[in-house]
Amino acid sequence: MTTTPIPAFPSGFRWGVSTSAYQIEGGADADGRAPSIWDTFAGTPGRIVDGSSGATACDHYHRHTTDVALLADLGVDAYRFSVAWPRVRPDGGCPVNPAGLDFYERLVDDLLTAGIDPVATLFHWDLPQPLQDTGGWLNRDTAERFAEYADAVAARLGDRVKLWITLNEPFIHLSLGHGTGEHAPGQALFLDALPVAHHQLLAHGMAVAALRARGAGPVAITNHYSPVRPVGDTEADRAAAAGYHALHNRLFTDPLLGRGYPTGLTTPAVRDGDLDVIAAPIDVLGVNYYNPTGIRAAPEGSPLPFDLVELDGYPRTACDWPVVPGGLRDVLVWLHAEYGDTLPPVQVTESGCAYDDRPDAEGRVVDTDRIAYLDGHLRAVHEAITAGVDVQGYYVWSLLDNWEWAEGFTKRFGLVHVDYDTQTRTPKSSYTWFRDLIAAHRAAPRR
Ligand code: FCB
């Protein structure tokens, strides 16, 4: 880690942290919530490495006051959380469950009282199970149901949420949830999953219209981006890398920014007028970045036209993901170069790492690796800003250690350590580091 201070960010730059509903809330049966696809998936033997579920998680549903106090002490400008669709519309469609909205209203009001902007993601992968039972994202009707749900949330909170994010990482929900089956709903459809991409995008576009009709905004979508590095130097390796880049980085962004689908990635699910709905203007593009992806040509008989390969030569996190801060700069600079004036302002809505953090003999959690990780990634964001990219915020994933999907409780991403037996929260060294960094930049922003 370099010892020179991180350069000043522009005034107005948003400092934040992110979480998602199923990963922290618990309260799985509370106040009328019904199961989501993640409850079903976690209840299926062999799907989650430690056999756990998010049924209790960090018990944030009952402890949000404690967690808002942690956010206030941290001094963030904004807190990105997700609303659980199965709390608000447990059947997926009608009726609305007012008690589910009450929880988010309490959270939003407490955040505002603490001077923190609420940033609400409407879909962070927890589809109501009844909608999966009628086809989930393979069924076009799910997009209509999503717009109705967005309307219900906006009707209650449209006057107080400061940034709306329709979907979180539709690419990961497509690829791991429906392509390989490693995530809920556990479908291994490979490229036959493409209608899932289209219906998520359609849902996004319809939700943008629903939010705007309620006067709610600004509106964003959050995508997952990964610079693609060809591994191998044959023509087939380079073609595989280009194909994977289109799938990972352009499949969602091209139609959102008015270009339609990349060549070869459209689907018969597209109907007249859909692309206009999808390309409705957005105010912010959310960028989540964790690592680059190595790609080479697919081996004989593979169901996919590319092969994912480990990238050697980098330090690795506890998830075994390579630590490559420059990849975040590359992604931001690529978005700016590729989409030019059609690219809205960007916010980095997730960036973070898992390490095997444990309290020491004095009860402190000294996570020097995480501080170095965040330091490097913030410098990369700064380089992108210097290169002309309009990056307006950076959110650390995550506030709390939490339930990391198929990895269960085995991966800790938090600035705050959580003891899942006692629900004790212990701010790690990275929490103090981030708090001091925010305070220093607030005191001396660039004009
Ligand atoms: C992202 C997800 C988030 C979390 C981090 C580690 O892909 O959006 O929920 O799992 O990865």
Coordinates of C-alpha atoms in Angstrom, one line a residue, residues 265-424:
L265 CA -27.0 -12.0 -28.2
T266 CA -30.6 -11.1 -29.0
T267 CA -33.5 -13.5 -28.3
P268 CA -36.9 -14.3 -29.8
A269 CA -38.3 -13.0 -26.5
V270 CA -37.8 -9.4 -27.8
R271 CA -41.1 -7.8 -29.0
D272 CA -41.7 -4.6 -30.9
G273 CA -41.3 -1.6 -28.7
D274 CA -39.3 -3.4 -26.0
L275 CA -36.0 -1.8 -26.8
D276 CA -37.5 1.6 -26.5
V277 CA -38.9 0.7 -23.0
I278 CA -35.4 -0.6 -22.0
A279 CA -33.6 2.5 -23.3
A280 CA -35.6 4.9 -21.1
P281 CA -33.1 7.5 -19.9
I282 CA -31.5 6.8 -16.5
D283 CA -29.8 9.3 -14.3
V284 CA -26.9 7.2 -13.0
L285 CA -25.2 4.0 -14.0
G286 CA -24.2 1.8 -11.0
V287 CA -20.9 -0.1 -11.5
N288 CA -20.0 -3.1 -9.4
Y289 CA -16.4 -4.3 -9.8
Y290 CA -14.6 -7.1 -8.1
N291 CA -12.0 -8.6 -10.5
P292 CA -11.0 -9.1 -14.2
T293 CA -11.9 -12.4 -15.9
G294 CA -9.4 -14.6 -17.8
I295 CA -10.9 -16.3 -20.9
R296 CA -9.6 -18.8 -23.4
A297 CA -11.2 -20.8 -26.2
A298 CA -13.7 -23.5 -25.0
P299 CA -12.6 -27.1 -24.9
E300 CA -14.2 -29.6 -27.2
G301 CA -17.8 -30.4 -26.2
S302 CA -18.3 -27.4 -23.9
P303 CA -21.8 -26.0 -23.6
L304 CA -20.4 -22.5 -23.7
P305 CA -18.3 -20.8 -26.4
F306 CA -15.5 -19.8 -23.9
D307 CA -13.6 -21.1 -20.9
L308 CA -13.1 -19.2 -17.7
V309 CA -9.5 -19.4 -16.4
E310 CA -7.7 -18.3 -13.2
L311 CA -5.5 -15.2 -13.7
D312 CA -2.1 -15.9 -12.2
G313 CA 0.3 -13.5 -10.6
Y314 CA -2.0 -11.5 -8.3
P315 CA -2.7 -11.5 -4.6
R316 CA -6.0 -13.2 -3.9
T317 CA -8.9 -12.6 -1.5
A318 CA -10.6 -15.3 0.6
C319 CA -12.9 -15.9 -2.3
D320 CA -9.8 -16.6 -4.3
W321 CA -10.6 -13.6 -6.5
P322 CA -7.5 -11.8 -7.9
V323 CA -6.9 -8.4 -6.4
V324 CA -6.5 -6.1 -9.5
P325 CA -7.4 -2.5 -8.6
G326 CA -6.4 -1.2 -12.0
G327 CA -9.3 -3.3 -13.4
L328 CA -11.7 -0.9 -11.9
R329 CA -10.0 2.1 -13.6
D330 CA -10.1 0.1 -16.9
V331 CA -13.8 -0.6 -16.6
L332 CA -14.6 3.0 -15.9
V333 CA -12.4 4.3 -18.7
W334 CA -13.8 1.7 -21.1
L335 CA -17.4 2.7 -20.3
H336 CA -16.6 6.3 -21.0
A337 CA -14.7 5.5 -24.2
E338 CA -17.3 3.0 -25.5
Y339 CA -20.5 4.9 -24.7
G340 CA -19.3 8.5 -24.8
D341 CA -22.1 11.1 -24.3
T342 CA -24.7 8.4 -23.9
L343 CA -23.1 7.3 -20.6
P344 CA -24.8 8.9 -17.6
P345 CA -22.8 9.8 -14.5
V346 CA -21.4 6.7 -12.8
Q347 CA -21.4 5.6 -9.2
V348 CA -19.3 2.6 -8.0
T349 CA -22.2 0.9 -6.1
E350 CA -20.1 -2.1 -4.9
S351 CA -16.4 -2.6 -4.3
G352 CA -14.9 -4.8 -1.6
C353 CA -13.3 -8.1 -0.6
A354 CA -13.6 -11.1 1.7
Y355 CA -10.8 -12.0 4.1
D356 CA -10.6 -14.4 7.0
D357 CA -11.1 -11.8 9.7
R358 CA -11.2 -12.9 13.3
P359 CA -11.1 -10.9 16.5
D360 CA -7.7 -11.0 18.2
A361 CA -7.0 -11.5 21.9
E362 CA -8.1 -8.0 22.7
G363 CA -11.2 -8.4 20.6
R364 CA -10.0 -6.2 17.7
V365 CA -10.4 -7.1 14.1
V366 CA -7.3 -5.9 12.3
D367 CA -8.0 -6.2 8.6
T368 CA -5.0 -4.6 7.0
D369 CA -5.6 -6.5 3.8
R370 CA -9.0 -4.9 3.3
I371 CA -7.6 -1.4 3.9
A372 CA -5.0 -2.0 1.3
Y373 CA -7.7 -3.3 -1.1
L374 CA -9.9 -0.3 -0.6
D375 CA -7.0 2.1 -0.8
G376 CA -6.0 0.6 -4.2
H377 CA -9.5 0.7 -5.6
L378 CA -10.1 4.3 -4.5
R379 CA -6.9 5.3 -6.2
A380 CA -8.1 3.5 -9.4
V381 CA -11.4 5.5 -9.2
H382 CA -9.4 8.7 -8.8
E383 CA -7.4 7.8 -11.9
A384 CA -10.6 7.3 -13.9
I385 CA -11.9 10.7 -12.8
T386 CA -8.6 12.3 -13.8
A387 CA -9.0 10.5 -17.2
G388 CA -12.3 12.3 -17.6
V389 CA -14.9 9.8 -16.4
D390 CA -17.7 11.3 -14.4
V391 CA -17.6 9.1 -11.3
Q392 CA -19.8 10.5 -8.5
G393 CA -19.6 8.0 -5.7
Y394 CA -18.0 4.9 -4.2
Y395 CA -19.8 2.4 -2.0
V396 CA -17.9 -0.3 -0.1
W397 CA -19.4 -3.8 -0.2
S398 CA -20.3 -4.3 2.6
L399 CA -21.2 -2.6 5.9
L400 CA -21.5 -5.9 7.7
D401 CA -20.2 -9.4 7.4
N402 CA -23.2 -11.2 5.9
W403 CA -24.6 -14.3 4.2
E404 CA -22.7 -14.6 1.0
W405 CA -25.1 -16.5 -1.2
A406 CA -23.8 -20.0 -2.1
E407 CA -20.8 -19.4 0.2
G408 CA -23.1 -19.1 3.2
F409 CA -21.4 -17.6 6.2
T410 CA -17.9 -18.6 5.1
K411 CA -16.9 -15.3 3.5
R412 CA -16.6 -12.1 5.4
F413 CA -16.9 -8.8 3.4
G414 CA -17.8 -6.4 6.2
L415 CA -16.3 -3.2 7.5
V416 CA -18.0 -4.5 10.7
H417 CA -17.4 -8.0 12.0
V418 CA -20.5 -9.9 13.0
D419 CA -20.5 -12.8 15.5
Y420 CA -23.5 -14.8 14.1
D421 CA -24.1 -16.6 17.5
T422 CA -24.5 -13.4 19.5
Q423 CA -25.1 -10.9 16.7
T424 CA -22.4 -8.7 18.2

